[in-house]
Amino acid sequence: MVDTSLFETALAWLTNQVTGQLLVRHRTGNPRLVVFQAFETKDGEVVVAAGNDRLFVKLAGVLGHPEWAKDPRFVTNAARVEHRDALLAEIEKIFATRPKGEWIDVLEAEGVPCAPIHTLPEAVAHEQAGALGMIQPVPGDDFSLVGLPLSFDGVRPSIRRAPPGVGQHDAEVAKSATRWPAES
């Protein structure tokens, strides 16, 4: 049996954030890694995970600023953290000039970890959602729902029937209901 909760999972994601001190919020960013966050493009957001010096050199080149890799303010992650605001302001301006698909293509080509942030319609239409069978038709209805995010022995449980209408099962439930706790 596997048992967890969303609360436990969320806390586990904070592993490298727990210091005993209240941290400053960095939107989607990481207080200890620069550049490691989402940037707005012409048509949506892209997450960039250039969280070490080697990846920052690649990112600087992609952004058209290879000189940043030698700038004392940006040459190490510690320096980038210290000069976060100045660096991110420049990077934000550059990302805003092109659509996210173009950024993903050039970042991936250079080996800079990145990913688009999908809108809900984009996520539902994504080829991976289809390949995983996550969007499932509701039998007897003309709509689909998100399937259970689990598979058992490689099989995702399917949606067996449509949700009931208001009061549809009242008589059935009333017939099978017992009083609890039992009257003495």
mmCIF file with all atom_site columns, C-alpha atoms in Angstrom:
data_model
loop_
_atom_site.group_PDB
_atom_site.id
_atom_site.type_symbol
_atom_site.label_atom_id
_atom_site.label_alt_id
_atom_site.label_comp_id
_atom_site.label_asym_id
_atom_site.label_entity_id
_atom_site.label_seq_id
_atom_site.pdbx_PDB_ins_code
_atom_site.Cartn_x
_atom_site.Cartn_y
_atom_site.Cartn_z
_atom_site.occupancy
_atom_site.B_iso_or_equiv
_atom_site.pdbx_formal_charge
_atom_site.auth_seq_id
_atom_site.auth_comp_id
_atom_site.auth_asym_id
_atom_site.auth_atom_id
_atom_site.pdbx_PDB_model_num
ATOM 1   C CA . MET A 1 1   ? 0.000   0.000  0.000   1.00 0.00 ? 1   MET A CA 1
ATOM 2   C CA . VAL A 1 2   ? 1.239   3.479  -0.842  1.00 0.00 ? 2   VAL A CA 1
ATOM 3   C CA . ASP A 1 3   ? -0.043  6.364  1.255   1.00 0.00 ? 3   ASP A CA 1
ATOM 4   C CA . THR A 1 4   ? 0.718   10.072 0.900   1.00 0.00 ? 4   THR A CA 1
ATOM 5   C CA . SER A 1 5   ? -1.058  13.397 0.828   1.00 0.00 ? 5   SER A CA 1
ATOM 6   C CA . LEU A 1 6   ? -0.777  16.576 -1.174  1.00 0.00 ? 6   LEU A CA 1
ATOM 7   C CA . PHE A 1 7   ? 0.389   18.333 1.996   1.00 0.00 ? 7   PHE A CA 1
ATOM 8   C CA . GLU A 1 8   ? 3.257   15.884 2.497   1.00 0.00 ? 8   GLU A CA 1
ATOM 9   C CA . THR A 1 9   ? 4.219   16.123 -1.150  1.00 0.00 ? 9   THR A CA 1
ATOM 10  C CA . ALA A 1 10  ? 4.228   19.922 -1.086  1.00 0.00 ? 10  ALA A CA 1
ATOM 11  C CA . LEU A 1 11  ? 6.452   19.949 1.986   1.00 0.00 ? 11  LEU A CA 1
ATOM 12  C CA . ALA A 1 12  ? 8.851   17.490 0.359   1.00 0.00 ? 12  ALA A CA 1
ATOM 13  C CA . TRP A 1 13  ? 9.291   19.887 -2.580  1.00 0.00 ? 13  TRP A CA 1
ATOM 14  C CA . LEU A 1 14  ? 10.564  22.490 -0.116  1.00 0.00 ? 14  LEU A CA 1
ATOM 15  C CA . THR A 1 15  ? 13.633  20.448 0.814   1.00 0.00 ? 15  THR A CA 1
ATOM 16  C CA . ASN A 1 16  ? 16.204  22.993 -0.332  1.00 0.00 ? 16  ASN A CA 1
ATOM 17  C CA . GLN A 1 17  ? 14.103  25.949 0.833   1.00 0.00 ? 17  GLN A CA 1
ATOM 18  C CA . VAL A 1 18  ? 13.897  25.153 4.545   1.00 0.00 ? 18  VAL A CA 1
ATOM 19  C CA . THR A 1 19  ? 16.452  27.285 6.383   1.00 0.00 ? 19  THR A CA 1
ATOM 20  C CA . GLY A 1 20  ? 14.670  28.351 9.557   1.00 0.00 ? 20  GLY A CA 1
ATOM 21  C CA . GLN A 1 21  ? 14.322  31.858 8.159   1.00 0.00 ? 21  GLN A CA 1
ATOM 22  C CA . LEU A 1 22  ? 11.443  33.372 6.229   1.00 0.00 ? 22  LEU A CA 1
ATOM 23  C CA . LEU A 1 23  ? 12.525  33.525 2.591   1.00 0.00 ? 23  LEU A CA 1
ATOM 24  C CA . VAL A 1 24  ? 11.768  36.352 0.194   1.00 0.00 ? 24  VAL A CA 1
ATOM 25  C CA . ARG A 1 25  ? 9.237   35.357 -2.461  1.00 0.00 ? 25  ARG A CA 1
ATOM 26  C CA . HIS A 1 26  ? 10.608  35.039 -5.985  1.00 0.00 ? 26  HIS A CA 1
ATOM 27  C CA . ARG A 1 27  ? 7.461   34.374 -8.024  1.00 0.00 ? 27  ARG A CA 1
ATOM 28  C CA . THR A 1 28  ? 8.271   31.163 -9.878  1.00 0.00 ? 28  THR A CA 1
ATOM 29  C CA . GLY A 1 29  ? 11.981  31.499 -9.130  1.00 0.00 ? 29  GLY A CA 1
ATOM 30  C CA . ASN A 1 30  ? 14.265  29.846 -6.642  1.00 0.00 ? 30  ASN A CA 1
ATOM 31  C CA . PRO A 1 31  ? 15.937  32.029 -3.991  1.00 0.00 ? 31  PRO A CA 1
ATOM 32  C CA . ARG A 1 32  ? 19.192  30.072 -4.304  1.00 0.00 ? 32  ARG A CA 1
ATOM 33  C CA . LEU A 1 33  ? 19.420  29.549 -8.078  1.00 0.00 ? 33  LEU A CA 1
ATOM 34  C CA . VAL A 1 34  ? 19.574  32.170 -10.819 1.00 0.00 ? 34  VAL A CA 1
ATOM 35  C CA . VAL A 1 35  ? 18.419  31.651 -13.605 1.00 0.00 ? 35  VAL A CA 1
ATOM 36  C CA . PHE A 1 36  ? 15.713  29.178 -12.579 1.00 0.00 ? 36  PHE A CA 1
ATOM 37  C CA . GLN A 1 37  ? 12.164  30.468 -13.201 1.00 0.00 ? 37  GLN A CA 1
ATOM 38  C CA . ALA A 1 38  ? 9.407   31.314 -15.684 1.00 0.00 ? 38  ALA A CA 1
ATOM 39  C CA . PHE A 1 39  ? 9.644   34.182 -18.162 1.00 0.00 ? 39  PHE A CA 1
ATOM 40  C CA . GLU A 1 40  ? 6.833   35.807 -20.126 1.00 0.00 ? 40  GLU A CA 1
ATOM 41  C CA . THR A 1 41  ? 7.183   35.520 -23.906 1.00 0.00 ? 41  THR A CA 1
ATOM 42  C CA . LYS A 1 42  ? 5.048   37.008 -26.665 1.00 0.00 ? 42  LYS A CA 1
ATOM 43  C CA . ASP A 1 43  ? 2.446   34.286 -26.233 1.00 0.00 ? 43  ASP A CA 1
ATOM 44  C CA . GLY A 1 44  ? 2.868   32.673 -22.842 1.00 0.00 ? 44  GLY A CA 1
ATOM 45  C CA . GLU A 1 45  ? 5.466   31.629 -20.301 1.00 0.00 ? 45  GLU A CA 1
ATOM 46  C CA . VAL A 1 46  ? 8.570   29.475 -20.518 1.00 0.00 ? 46  VAL A CA 1
ATOM 47  C CA . VAL A 1 47  ? 10.370  27.977 -17.515 1.00 0.00 ? 47  VAL A CA 1
ATOM 48  C CA . VAL A 1 48  ? 14.158  28.109 -17.753 1.00 0.00 ? 48  VAL A CA 1
ATOM 49  C CA . ALA A 1 49  ? 16.293  25.973 -15.459 1.00 0.00 ? 49  ALA A CA 1
ATOM 50  C CA . ALA A 1 50  ? 19.836  27.260 -16.012 1.00 0.00 ? 50  ALA A CA 1
ATOM 51  C CA . GLY A 1 51  ? 20.690  26.766 -12.352 1.00 0.00 ? 51  GLY A CA 1
ATOM 52  C CA . ASN A 1 52  ? 24.433  26.229 -12.642 1.00 0.00 ? 52  ASN A CA 1
ATOM 53  C CA . ASP A 1 53  ? 27.350  28.138 -14.145 1.00 0.00 ? 53  ASP A CA 1
ATOM 54  C CA . ARG A 1 54  ? 27.743  25.866 -17.203 1.00 0.00 ? 54  ARG A CA 1
ATOM 55  C CA . LEU A 1 55  ? 24.065  26.217 -18.131 1.00 0.00 ? 55  LEU A CA 1
ATOM 56  C CA . PHE A 1 56  ? 24.146  29.967 -17.519 1.00 0.00 ? 56  PHE A CA 1
ATOM 57  C CA . VAL A 1 57  ? 26.952  30.307 -20.095 1.00 0.00 ? 57  VAL A CA 1
ATOM 58  C CA . LYS A 1 58  ? 24.745  28.496 -22.639 1.00 0.00 ? 58  LYS A CA 1
ATOM 59  C CA . LEU A 1 59  ? 21.714  30.634 -21.737 1.00 0.00 ? 59  LEU A CA 1
ATOM 60  C CA . ALA A 1 60  ? 23.716  33.862 -22.052 1.00 0.00 ? 60  ALA A CA 1
ATOM 61  C CA . GLY A 1 61  ? 24.743  32.797 -25.554 1.00 0.00 ? 61  GLY A CA 1
ATOM 62  C CA . VAL A 1 62  ? 21.175  31.938 -26.577 1.00 0.00 ? 62  VAL A CA 1
ATOM 63  C CA . LEU A 1 63  ? 20.013  35.330 -25.314 1.00 0.00 ? 63  LEU A CA 1
ATOM 64  C CA . GLY A 1 64  ? 22.667  37.107 -27.395 1.00 0.00 ? 64  GLY A CA 1
ATOM 65  C CA . HIS A 1 65  ? 24.774  38.162 -24.413 1.00 0.00 ? 65  HIS A CA 1
ATOM 66  C CA . PRO A 1 66  ? 27.777  35.828 -24.197 1.00 0.00 ? 66  PRO A CA 1
ATOM 67  C CA . GLU A 1 67  ? 29.612  38.602 -22.318 1.00 0.00 ? 67  GLU A CA 1
ATOM 68  C CA . TRP A 1 68  ? 27.413  37.939 -19.274 1.00 0.00 ? 68  TRP A CA 1
ATOM 69  C CA . ALA A 1 69  ? 29.362  34.727 -18.690 1.00 0.00 ? 69  ALA A CA 1
ATOM 70  C CA . LYS A 1 70  ? 32.472  36.842 -17.938 1.00 0.00 ? 70  LYS A CA 1
ATOM 71  C CA . ASP A 1 71  ? 30.693  39.673 -16.082 1.00 0.00 ? 71  ASP A CA 1
ATOM 72  C CA . PRO A 1 72  ? 31.769  39.499 -12.403 1.00 0.00 ? 72  PRO A CA 1
ATOM 73  C CA . ARG A 1 73  ? 28.144  40.146 -11.370 1.00 0.00 ? 73  ARG A CA 1
ATOM 74  C CA . PHE A 1 74  ? 26.999  36.995 -13.159 1.00 0.00 ? 74  PHE A CA 1
ATOM 75  C CA . VAL A 1 75  ? 29.978  34.639 -13.449 1.00 0.00 ? 75  VAL A CA 1
ATOM 76  C CA . THR A 1 76  ? 28.895  32.401 -10.545 1.00 0.00 ? 76  THR A CA 1
ATOM 77  C CA . ASN A 1 77  ? 25.514  31.438 -9.190  1.00 0.00 ? 77  ASN A CA 1
ATOM 78  C CA . ALA A 1 78  ? 26.309  33.239 -5.912  1.00 0.00 ? 78  ALA A CA 1
ATOM 79  C CA . ALA A 1 79  ? 27.034  36.419 -7.871  1.00 0.00 ? 79  ALA A CA 1
ATOM 80  C CA . ARG A 1 80  ? 23.855  36.012 -9.928  1.00 0.00 ? 80  ARG A CA 1
ATOM 81  C CA . VAL A 1 81  ? 21.816  35.571 -6.737  1.00 0.00 ? 81  VAL A CA 1
ATOM 82  C CA . GLU A 1 82  ? 23.343  38.797 -5.369  1.00 0.00 ? 82  GLU A CA 1
ATOM 83  C CA . HIS A 1 83  ? 22.594  40.676 -8.621  1.00 0.00 ? 83  HIS A CA 1
ATOM 84  C CA . ARG A 1 84  ? 19.331  38.869 -9.348  1.00 0.00 ? 84  ARG A CA 1
ATOM 85  C CA . ASP A 1 85  ? 17.187  41.939 -10.020 1.00 0.00 ? 85  ASP A CA 1
ATOM 86  C CA . ALA A 1 86  ? 19.535  43.475 -12.590 1.00 0.00 ? 86  ALA A CA 1
ATOM 87  C CA . LEU A 1 87  ? 20.051  40.214 -14.473 1.00 0.00 ? 87  LEU A CA 1
ATOM 88  C CA . LEU A 1 88  ? 16.413  39.126 -14.480 1.00 0.00 ? 88  LEU A CA 1
ATOM 89  C CA . ALA A 1 89  ? 15.242  42.543 -15.679 1.00 0.00 ? 89  ALA A CA 1
ATOM 90  C CA . GLU A 1 90  ? 17.463  42.157 -18.757 1.00 0.00 ? 90  GLU A CA 1
ATOM 91  C CA . ILE A 1 91  ? 16.425  38.564 -19.360 1.00 0.00 ? 91  ILE A CA 1
ATOM 92  C CA . GLU A 1 92  ? 12.713  39.424 -19.051 1.00 0.00 ? 92  GLU A CA 1
ATOM 93  C CA . LYS A 1 93  ? 13.043  42.074 -21.783 1.00 0.00 ? 93  LYS A CA 1
ATOM 94  C CA . ILE A 1 94  ? 14.695  39.592 -24.137 1.00 0.00 ? 94  ILE A CA 1
ATOM 95  C CA . PHE A 1 95  ? 12.177  36.780 -23.590 1.00 0.00 ? 95  PHE A CA 1
ATOM 96  C CA . ALA A 1 96  ? 9.300   39.161 -24.327 1.00 0.00 ? 96  ALA A CA 1
ATOM 97  C CA . THR A 1 97  ? 10.530  39.566 -27.917 1.00 0.00 ? 97  THR A CA 1
ATOM 98  C CA . ARG A 1 98  ? 9.641   36.086 -29.248 1.00 0.00 ? 98  ARG A CA 1
ATOM 99  C CA . PRO A 1 99  ? 6.926   33.422 -28.916 1.00 0.00 ? 99  PRO A CA 1
ATOM 100 C CA . LYS A 1 100 ? 7.440   30.573 -26.448 1.00 0.00 ? 100 LYS A CA 1
ATOM 101 C CA . GLY A 1 101 ? 7.743   27.923 -29.169 1.00 0.00 ? 101 GLY A CA 1
ATOM 102 C CA . GLU A 1 102 ? 10.727  29.715 -30.699 1.00 0.00 ? 102 GLU A CA 1
ATOM 103 C CA . TRP A 1 103 ? 12.377  30.037 -27.284 1.00 0.00 ? 103 TRP A CA 1
ATOM 104 C CA . ILE A 1 104 ? 11.828  26.356 -26.530 1.00 0.00 ? 104 ILE A CA 1
ATOM 105 C CA . ASP A 1 105 ? 13.436  25.414 -29.861 1.00 0.00 ? 105 ASP A CA 1
ATOM 106 C CA . VAL A 1 106 ? 16.597  27.499 -29.386 1.00 0.00 ? 106 VAL A CA 1
ATOM 107 C CA . LEU A 1 107 ? 16.999  26.672 -25.682 1.00 0.00 ? 107 LEU A CA 1
ATOM 108 C CA . GLU A 1 108 ? 16.612  22.937 -26.280 1.00 0.00 ? 108 GLU A CA 1
ATOM 109 C CA . ALA A 1 109 ? 19.044  23.087 -29.222 1.00 0.00 ? 109 ALA A CA 1
ATOM 110 C CA . GLU A 1 110 ? 21.685  24.492 -26.855 1.00 0.00 ? 110 GLU A CA 1
ATOM 111 C CA . GLY A 1 111 ? 20.898  22.051 -24.055 1.00 0.00 ? 111 GLY A CA 1
ATOM 112 C CA . VAL A 1 112 ? 19.351  24.601 -21.696 1.00 0.00 ? 112 VAL A CA 1
ATOM 113 C CA . PRO A 1 113 ? 16.613  22.890 -19.634 1.00 0.00 ? 113 PRO A CA 1
ATOM 114 C CA . CYS A 1 114 ? 13.280  24.569 -20.315 1.00 0.00 ? 114 CYS A CA 1
ATOM 115 C CA . ALA A 1 115 ? 9.573   23.914 -20.712 1.00 0.00 ? 115 ALA A CA 1
ATOM 116 C CA . PRO A 1 116 ? 6.513   25.863 -21.793 1.00 0.00 ? 116 PRO A CA 1
ATOM 117 C CA . ILE A 1 117 ? 3.856   26.642 -19.224 1.00 0.00 ? 117 ILE A CA 1
ATOM 118 C CA . HIS A 1 118 ? 0.701   25.406 -20.875 1.00 0.00 ? 118 HIS A CA 1
ATOM 119 C CA . THR A 1 119 ? -2.694  27.006 -20.686 1.00 0.00 ? 119 THR A CA 1
ATOM 120 C CA . LEU A 1 120 ? -5.462  24.603 -19.691 1.00 0.00 ? 120 LEU A CA 1
ATOM 121 C CA . PRO A 1 121 ? -6.596  24.088 -23.323 1.00 0.00 ? 121 PRO A CA 1
ATOM 122 C CA . GLU A 1 122 ? -2.958  23.460 -24.349 1.00 0.00 ? 122 GLU A CA 1
ATOM 123 C CA . ALA A 1 123 ? -2.444  20.934 -21.551 1.00 0.00 ? 123 ALA A CA 1
ATOM 124 C CA . VAL A 1 124 ? -5.636  19.021 -22.400 1.00 0.00 ? 124 VAL A CA 1
ATOM 125 C CA . ALA A 1 125 ? -4.756  18.986 -26.124 1.00 0.00 ? 125 ALA A CA 1
ATOM 126 C CA . HIS A 1 126 ? -1.094  18.030 -25.506 1.00 0.00 ? 126 HIS A CA 1
ATOM 127 C CA . GLU A 1 127 ? 0.017   14.817 -27.219 1.00 0.00 ? 127 GLU A CA 1
ATOM 128 C CA . GLN A 1 128 ? 1.193   13.398 -23.876 1.00 0.00 ? 128 GLN A CA 1
ATOM 129 C CA . ALA A 1 129 ? -2.305  13.768 -22.386 1.00 0.00 ? 129 ALA A CA 1
ATOM 130 C CA . GLY A 1 130 ? -3.591  11.739 -25.330 1.00 0.00 ? 130 GLY A CA 1
ATOM 131 C CA . ALA A 1 131 ? -0.813  9.142  -25.146 1.00 0.00 ? 131 ALA A CA 1
ATOM 132 C CA . LEU A 1 132 ? -1.503  8.602  -21.443 1.00 0.00 ? 132 LEU A CA 1
ATOM 133 C CA . GLY A 1 133 ? -5.263  8.348  -21.955 1.00 0.00 ? 133 GLY A CA 1
ATOM 134 C CA . MET A 1 134 ? -5.849  11.107 -19.402 1.00 0.00 ? 134 MET A CA 1
ATOM 135 C CA . ILE A 1 135 ? -8.780  12.741 -21.208 1.00 0.00 ? 135 ILE A CA 1
ATOM 136 C CA . GLN A 1 136 ? -11.572 10.203 -21.312 1.00 0.00 ? 136 GLN A CA 1
ATOM 137 C CA . PRO A 1 137 ? -15.012 10.337 -22.916 1.00 0.00 ? 137 PRO A CA 1
ATOM 138 C CA . VAL A 1 138 ? -17.955 9.976  -20.562 1.00 0.00 ? 138 VAL A CA 1
ATOM 139 C CA . PRO A 1 139 ? -20.153 7.075  -21.713 1.00 0.00 ? 139 PRO A CA 1
ATOM 140 C CA . GLY A 1 140 ? -23.596 8.188  -22.808 1.00 0.00 ? 140 GLY A CA 1
ATOM 141 C CA . ASP A 1 141 ? -22.655 11.893 -22.836 1.00 0.00 ? 141 ASP A CA 1
ATOM 142 C CA . ASP A 1 142 ? -21.019 14.303 -25.245 1.00 0.00 ? 142 ASP A CA 1
ATOM 143 C CA . PHE A 1 143 ? -18.161 15.462 -23.021 1.00 0.00 ? 143 PHE A CA 1
ATOM 144 C CA . SER A 1 144 ? -14.895 14.190 -21.608 1.00 0.00 ? 144 SER A CA 1
ATOM 145 C CA . LEU A 1 145 ? -13.293 14.349 -18.168 1.00 0.00 ? 145 LEU A CA 1
ATOM 146 C CA . VAL A 1 146 ? -9.784  14.017 -16.830 1.00 0.00 ? 146 VAL A CA 1
ATOM 147 C CA . GLY A 1 147 ? -9.173  10.380 -15.954 1.00 0.00 ? 147 GLY A CA 1
ATOM 148 C CA . LEU A 1 148 ? -7.773  9.012  -12.735 1.00 0.00 ? 148 LEU A CA 1
ATOM 149 C CA . PRO A 1 149 ? -4.038  9.843  -12.552 1.00 0.00 ? 149 PRO A CA 1
ATOM 150 C CA . LEU A 1 150 ? -3.145  6.255  -11.616 1.00 0.00 ? 150 LEU A CA 1
ATOM 151 C CA . SER A 1 151 ? -2.620  3.049  -13.529 1.00 0.00 ? 151 SER A CA 1
ATOM 152 C CA . PHE A 1 152 ? -2.932  -0.454 -12.154 1.00 0.00 ? 152 PHE A CA 1
ATOM 153 C CA . ASP A 1 153 ? -0.734  -3.008 -13.859 1.00 0.00 ? 153 ASP A CA 1
ATOM 154 C CA . GLY A 1 154 ? -0.321  -0.542 -16.704 1.00 0.00 ? 154 GLY A CA 1
ATOM 155 C CA . VAL A 1 155 ? -4.041  0.124  -17.153 1.00 0.00 ? 155 VAL A CA 1
ATOM 156 C CA . ARG A 1 156 ? -5.750  3.405  -16.311 1.00 0.00 ? 156 ARG A CA 1
ATOM 157 C CA . PRO A 1 157 ? -9.273  2.870  -14.935 1.00 0.00 ? 157 PRO A CA 1
ATOM 158 C CA . SER A 1 158 ? -11.811 4.221  -17.395 1.00 0.00 ? 158 SER A CA 1
ATOM 159 C CA . ILE A 1 159 ? -14.800 6.396  -16.647 1.00 0.00 ? 159 ILE A CA 1
ATOM 160 C CA . ARG A 1 160 ? -17.654 3.902  -16.379 1.00 0.00 ? 160 ARG A CA 1
ATOM 161 C CA . ARG A 1 161 ? -20.636 6.192  -16.434 1.00 0.00 ? 161 ARG A CA 1
ATOM 162 C CA . ALA A 1 162 ? -21.773 9.787  -16.407 1.00 0.00 ? 162 ALA A CA 1
ATOM 163 C CA . PRO A 1 163 ? -22.224 11.614 -13.111 1.00 0.00 ? 163 PRO A CA 1
ATOM 164 C CA . PRO A 1 164 ? -25.779 11.219 -11.790 1.00 0.00 ? 164 PRO A CA 1
ATOM 165 C CA . GLY A 1 165 ? -28.387 13.885 -12.234 1.00 0.00 ? 165 GLY A CA 1
ATOM 166 C CA . VAL A 1 166 ? -29.740 15.696 -9.175  1.00 0.00 ? 166 VAL A CA 1
ATOM 167 C CA . GLY A 1 167 ? -31.738 13.203 -7.143  1.00 0.00 ? 167 GLY A CA 1
ATOM 168 C CA . GLN A 1 168 ? -31.218 10.397 -9.682  1.00 0.00 ? 168 GLN A CA 1
ATOM 169 C CA . HIS A 1 169 ? -30.212 7.823  -7.049  1.00 0.00 ? 169 HIS A CA 1
ATOM 170 C CA . ASP A 1 170 ? -32.175 9.121  -4.040  1.00 0.00 ? 170 ASP A CA 1
ATOM 171 C CA . ALA A 1 171 ? -34.612 6.181  -3.880  1.00 0.00 ? 171 ALA A CA 1
ATOM 172 C CA . GLU A 1 172 ? -31.826 3.616  -4.317  1.00 0.00 ? 172 GLU A CA 1
ATOM 173 C CA . VAL A 1 173 ? -29.713 5.213  -1.581  1.00 0.00 ? 173 VAL A CA 1
ATOM 174 C CA . ALA A 1 174 ? -32.685 5.586  0.772   1.00 0.00 ? 174 ALA A CA 1
ATOM 175 C CA . LYS A 1 175 ? -33.606 1.913  0.300   1.00 0.00 ? 175 LYS A CA 1
ATOM 176 C CA . SER A 1 176 ? -30.109 0.682  1.162   1.00 0.00 ? 176 SER A CA 1
ATOM 177 C CA . ALA A 1 177 ? -29.434 3.178  3.961   1.00 0.00 ? 177 ALA A CA 1
ATOM 178 C CA . THR A 1 178 ? -29.430 2.081  7.546   1.00 0.00 ? 178 THR A CA 1
ATOM 179 C CA . ARG A 1 179 ? -29.526 4.286  10.566  1.00 0.00 ? 179 ARG A CA 1
ATOM 180 C CA . TRP A 1 180 ? -26.146 4.804  12.147  1.00 0.00 ? 180 TRP A CA 1
ATOM 181 C CA . PRO A 1 181 ? -25.406 4.576  14.890  1.00 0.00 ? 181 PRO A CA 1
ATOM 182 C CA . ALA A 1 182 ? -28.088 1.975  15.465  1.00 0.00 ? 182 ALA A CA 1
ATOM 183 C CA . GLU A 1 183 ? -30.877 2.983  17.797  1.00 0.00 ? 183 GLU A CA 1
ATOM 184 C CA . SER A 1 184 ? -30.863 1.148  21.112  1.00 0.00 ? 184 SER A CA 1
#
